[in-house]
GROMACS .gro file of N, CA and C in nm:
model
  240
    1MET      N    1   3.400  -1.488  -9.462
    1MET     CA    2   3.468  -1.706  -9.442
    1MET      C    3   3.562  -1.676  -9.390
    2THR      N    4   3.610  -1.756  -9.305
    2THR     CA    5   3.772  -1.824  -9.269
    2THR      C    6   3.812  -1.901  -9.414
    3THR      N    7   3.949  -1.826  -9.421
    3THR     CA    8   4.071  -1.835  -9.503
    3THR      C    9   4.106  -1.934  -9.386
    4ALA      N   10   4.155  -1.903  -9.311
    4ALA     CA   11   4.336  -1.988  -9.244
    4ALA      C   12   4.200  -2.126  -9.166
    5THR      N   13   4.115  -2.153  -9.232
    5THR     CA   14   4.032  -2.305  -9.159
    5THR      C   15   4.032  -2.381  -9.211
    6GLN      N   16   4.148  -2.549  -9.257
    6GLN     CA   17   4.131  -2.636  -9.378
    6GLN      C   18   3.972  -2.663  -9.321
    7VAL      N   19   3.916  -2.687  -9.439
    7VAL     CA   20   3.825  -2.827  -9.454
    7VAL      C   21   3.846  -2.980  -9.450
    8ALA      N   22   3.783  -3.054  -9.440
    8ALA     CA   23   3.896  -3.203  -9.424
    8ALA      C   24   3.694  -3.187  -9.495
    9ARG      N   25   3.623  -3.248  -9.455
    9ARG     CA   26   3.509  -3.305  -9.508
    9ARG      C   27   3.418  -3.181  -9.515
   10SER      N   28   3.319  -3.157  -9.620
   10SER     CA   29   3.240  -3.067  -9.695
   10SER      C   30   3.125  -3.150  -9.685
   11ILE      N   31   2.988  -3.164  -9.640
   11ILE     CA   32   2.857  -3.198  -9.653
   11ILE      C   33   2.754  -3.081  -9.746
   12ASP      N   34   2.715  -3.170  -9.807
   12ASP     CA   35   2.624  -3.106  -9.850
   12ASP      C   36   2.432  -3.154  -9.849
   13ALA      N   37   2.393  -3.037  -9.791
   13ALA     CA   38   2.323  -3.155  -9.693
   13ALA      C   39   2.165  -3.045  -9.769
   14ARG      N   40   2.169  -2.971  -9.866
   14ARG     CA   41   2.093  -2.865  -9.955
   14ARG      C   42   1.986  -2.929  -9.969
   15GLY      N   43   1.807  -2.892  -9.925
   15GLY     CA   44   1.714  -2.981 -10.034
   15GLY      C   45   1.752  -3.066  -9.914
   16MET      N   46   1.829  -3.118  -9.804
   16MET     CA   47   1.778  -3.269  -9.757
   16MET      C   48   1.694  -3.229  -9.531
   17PRO      N   49   1.564  -3.281  -9.629
   17PRO     CA   50   1.462  -3.254  -9.448
   17PRO      C   51   1.521  -3.261  -9.362
   18CYS      N   52   1.496  -3.194  -9.218
   18CYS     CA   53   1.543  -3.215  -9.074
   18CYS      C   54   1.489  -3.375  -9.009
   19PRO      N   55   1.536  -3.481  -9.021
   19PRO     CA   56   1.712  -3.455  -8.954
   19PRO      C   57   1.896  -3.435  -8.957
   20GLY      N   58   1.783  -3.520  -9.106
   20GLY     CA   59   1.878  -3.495  -9.242
   20GLY      C   60   2.081  -3.385  -9.248
   21PRO      N   61   2.084  -3.321  -9.239
   21PRO     CA   62   2.182  -3.283  -9.225
   21PRO      C   63   2.338  -3.258  -9.115
   22LEU      N   64   2.141  -3.297  -8.999
   22LEU     CA   65   2.274  -3.290  -8.875
   22LEU      C   66   2.341  -3.429  -8.843
   23MET      N   67   2.231  -3.525  -8.923
   23MET     CA   68   2.255  -3.632  -8.885
   23MET      C   69   2.390  -3.730  -8.941
   24SER      N   70   2.386  -3.638  -9.112
   24SER     CA   71   2.520  -3.632  -9.135
   24SER      C   72   2.624  -3.571  -9.105
   25LEU      N   73   2.599  -3.441  -9.009
   25LEU     CA   74   2.728  -3.444  -8.992
   25LEU      C   75   2.745  -3.476  -8.835
   26ILE      N   76   2.659  -3.546  -8.753
   26ILE     CA   77   2.702  -3.638  -8.639
   26ILE      C   78   2.771  -3.782  -8.708
   27GLY      N   79   2.764  -3.763  -8.814
   27GLY     CA   80   2.831  -3.919  -8.892
   27GLY      C   81   2.978  -3.851  -8.927
   28ALA      N   82   2.966  -3.771  -8.916
   28ALA     CA   83   3.106  -3.707  -9.013
   28ALA      C   84   3.197  -3.711  -8.862
   29ILE      N   85   3.161  -3.621  -8.786
   29ILE     CA   86   3.191  -3.619  -8.652
   29ILE      C   87   3.258  -3.741  -8.579
   30ARG      N   88   3.191  -3.838  -8.597
   30ARG     CA   89   3.204  -3.991  -8.560
   30ARG      C   90   3.355  -4.025  -8.668
   31GLN      N   91   3.371  -4.042  -8.782
   31GLN     CA   92   3.472  -4.077  -8.867
   31GLN      C   93   3.555  -4.012  -8.896
   32GLY      N   94   3.610  -3.925  -8.838
   32GLY     CA   95   3.662  -3.797  -8.847
   32GLY      C   96   3.787  -3.795  -8.708
   33VAL      N   97   3.867  -3.735  -8.728
   33VAL     CA   98   3.920  -3.745  -8.605
   33VAL      C   99   3.968  -3.530  -8.543
   34VAL      N  100   3.994  -3.595  -8.432
   34VAL     CA  101   4.020  -3.482  -8.329
   34VAL      C  102   4.114  -3.355  -8.425
   35GLY      N  103   4.060  -3.238  -8.485
   35GLY     CA  104   4.057  -3.127  -8.497
   35GLY      C  105   4.042  -3.084  -8.671
   36ASP      N  106   3.925  -3.271  -8.705
   36ASP     CA  107   3.983  -3.194  -8.811
   36ASP      C  108   3.805  -3.088  -8.821
   37VAL      N  109   3.839  -3.060  -8.977
   37VAL     CA  110   3.739  -2.859  -9.015
   37VAL      C  111   3.649  -2.946  -9.044
   38ILE      N  112   3.492  -2.987  -9.013
   38ILE     CA  113   3.395  -3.002  -9.066
   38ILE      C  114   3.292  -2.879  -9.165
   39GLU      N  115   3.247  -2.922  -9.325
   39GLU     CA  116   3.162  -2.785  -9.338
   39GLU      C  117   3.045  -2.842  -9.445
   40VAL      N  118   2.900  -2.783  -9.335
   40VAL     CA  119   2.794  -2.852  -9.394
   40VAL      C  120   2.712  -2.728  -9.442
   41LEU      N  121   2.697  -2.718  -9.565
   41LEU     CA  122   2.561  -2.643  -9.603
   41LEU      C  123   2.446  -2.700  -9.610
   42SER      N  124   2.323  -2.629  -9.559
   42SER     CA  125   2.169  -2.640  -9.467
   42SER      C  126   2.103  -2.564  -9.544
   43SER      N  127   2.006  -2.587  -9.656
   43SER     CA  128   1.915  -2.540  -9.625
   43SER      C  129   1.741  -2.534  -9.539
   44ASP      N  130   1.749  -2.607  -9.494
   44ASP     CA  131   1.657  -2.648  -9.374
   44ASP      C  132   1.704  -2.508  -9.275
   45GLU      N  133   1.580  -2.458  -9.210
   45GLU     CA  134   1.556  -2.399  -9.153
   45GLU      C  135   1.600  -2.421  -8.993
   46GLY      N  136   1.532  -2.590  -8.974
   46GLY     CA  137   1.581  -2.670  -8.843
   46GLY      C  138   1.643  -2.690  -8.819
   47SER      N  139   1.839  -2.631  -8.896
   47SER     CA  140   1.951  -2.677  -8.913
   47SER      C  141   2.000  -2.578  -8.770
   48LYS      N  142   1.945  -2.408  -8.801
   48LYS     CA  143   1.976  -2.327  -8.769
   48LYS      C  144   2.032  -2.316  -8.615
   49THR      N  145   1.928  -2.392  -8.565
   49THR     CA  146   1.901  -2.463  -8.379
   49THR      C  147   1.953  -2.584  -8.434
   50ASP      N  148   1.932  -2.632  -8.477
   50ASP     CA  149   1.980  -2.807  -8.425
   50ASP      C  150   2.166  -2.816  -8.404
   51ILE      N  151   2.207  -2.761  -8.504
   51ILE     CA  152   2.353  -2.808  -8.491
   51ILE      C  153   2.387  -2.748  -8.432
   52PRO      N  154   2.322  -2.605  -8.356
   52PRO     CA  155   2.429  -2.524  -8.287
   52PRO      C  156   2.381  -2.625  -8.129
   53ALA      N  157   2.297  -2.618  -8.097
   53ALA     CA  158   2.222  -2.709  -7.985
   53ALA      C  159   2.274  -2.848  -7.952
   54TRP      N  160   2.296  -2.859  -8.120
   54TRP     CA  161   2.420  -3.061  -8.026
   54TRP      C  162   2.573  -3.004  -8.044
   55LEU      N  163   2.556  -2.920  -8.050
   55LEU     CA  164   2.703  -2.906  -8.021
   55LEU      C  165   2.789  -2.879  -7.932
   56LYS      N  166   2.650  -2.818  -7.892
   56LYS     CA  167   2.690  -2.736  -7.714
   56LYS      C  168   2.715  -2.872  -7.685
   57LYS      N  169   2.589  -2.927  -7.634
   57LYS     CA  170   2.572  -3.063  -7.552
   57LYS      C  171   2.747  -3.121  -7.577
   58SER      N  172   2.744  -3.171  -7.702
   58SER     CA  173   2.850  -3.294  -7.708
   58SER      C  174   2.966  -3.246  -7.808
   59GLY      N  175   3.066  -3.098  -7.708
   59GLY     CA  176   3.167  -3.005  -7.671
   59GLY      C  177   3.253  -3.009  -7.718
   60HIS      N  178   3.120  -3.001  -7.936
   60HIS     CA  179   3.245  -2.959  -8.029
   60HIS      C  180   3.240  -2.853  -8.080
   61GLU      N  181   3.329  -2.747  -8.152
   61GLU     CA  182   3.316  -2.647  -8.172
   61GLU      C  183   3.262  -2.624  -8.315
   62LEU      N  184   3.153  -2.445  -8.281
   62LEU     CA  185   3.137  -2.437  -8.369
   62LEU      C  186   3.223  -2.349  -8.424
   63VAL      N  187   3.275  -2.320  -8.545
   63VAL     CA  188   3.366  -2.289  -8.584
   63VAL      C  189   3.310  -2.026  -8.644
   64GLU      N  190   3.162  -2.191  -8.716
   64GLU     CA  191   3.106  -1.996  -8.782
   64GLU      C  192   2.982  -2.048  -8.867
   65VAL      N  193   2.923  -1.982  -8.879
   65VAL     CA  194   2.825  -2.006  -8.961
   65VAL      C  195   2.754  -1.900  -9.047
   66THR      N  196   2.784  -1.897  -9.158
   66THR     CA  197   2.707  -1.794  -9.287
   66THR      C  198   2.636  -1.810  -9.345
   67GLU      N  199   2.527  -1.763  -9.337
   67GLU     CA  200   2.487  -1.714  -9.414
   67GLU      C  201   2.407  -1.711  -9.596
   68GLU      N  202   2.409  -1.796  -9.665
   68GLU     CA  203   2.427  -1.737  -9.852
   68GLU      C  204   2.317  -1.784  -9.865
   69ASP      N  205   2.250  -1.789 -10.051
   69ASP     CA  206   2.161  -1.741 -10.038
   69ASP      C  207   2.101  -1.861 -10.099
   70GLY      N  208   1.996  -1.854  -9.985
   70GLY     CA  209   1.925  -2.037  -9.947
   70GLY      C  210   1.932  -2.112  -9.886
   71PHE      N  211   2.088  -2.100  -9.800
   71PHE     CA  212   2.117  -2.169  -9.753
   71PHE      C  213   2.180  -2.123  -9.617
   72ALA      N  214   2.300  -2.182  -9.533
   72ALA     CA  215   2.302  -2.150  -9.414
   72ALA      C  216   2.465  -2.318  -9.451
   73ARG      N  217   2.571  -2.223  -9.369
   73ARG     CA  218   2.732  -2.260  -9.462
   73ARG      C  219   2.799  -2.279  -9.260
   74PHE      N  220   2.800  -2.376  -9.217
   74PHE     CA  221   2.802  -2.411  -9.092
   74PHE      C  222   2.932  -2.473  -9.092
   75VAL      N  223   3.019  -2.448  -9.072
   75VAL     CA  224   3.195  -2.508  -9.020
   75VAL      C  225   3.232  -2.534  -8.887
   76VAL      N  226   3.233  -2.713  -8.884
   76VAL     CA  227   3.244  -2.687  -8.711
   76VAL      C  228   3.405  -2.782  -8.753
   77ARG      N  229   3.447  -2.792  -8.570
   77ARG     CA  230   3.582  -2.825  -8.553
   77ARG      C  231   3.510  -2.939  -8.427
   78LYS      N  232   3.589  -3.072  -8.492
   78LYS     CA  233   3.616  -3.191  -8.410
   78LYS      C  234   3.704  -3.152  -8.233
   79VAL      N  235   3.654  -3.160  -8.199
   79VAL     CA  236   3.742  -3.119  -8.060
   79VAL      C  237   3.783  -3.281  -8.012
   80ARG      N  238   3.665  -3.407  -8.002
   80ARG     CA  239   3.744  -3.522  -7.914
   80ARG      C  240   3.681  -3.552  -7.992
   0.00000   0.00000   0.00000
């Protein structure tokens, strides 16, 4: 876990089916300001490919992905 990164918004999307976690992240990115760090907790297996693929396409930064017990924790930084 990155202790130097302060999370501006946390989205608990555990139990939400695809594409819910990604859509929640997109909404948070749109509402945020450049430099915001957003955390997404997702138990949906599709998020492991969907979120990194969307971030690469959209130009935002994937800070880290951590596998927790039954879900993945994505930490994202809004770049533009």
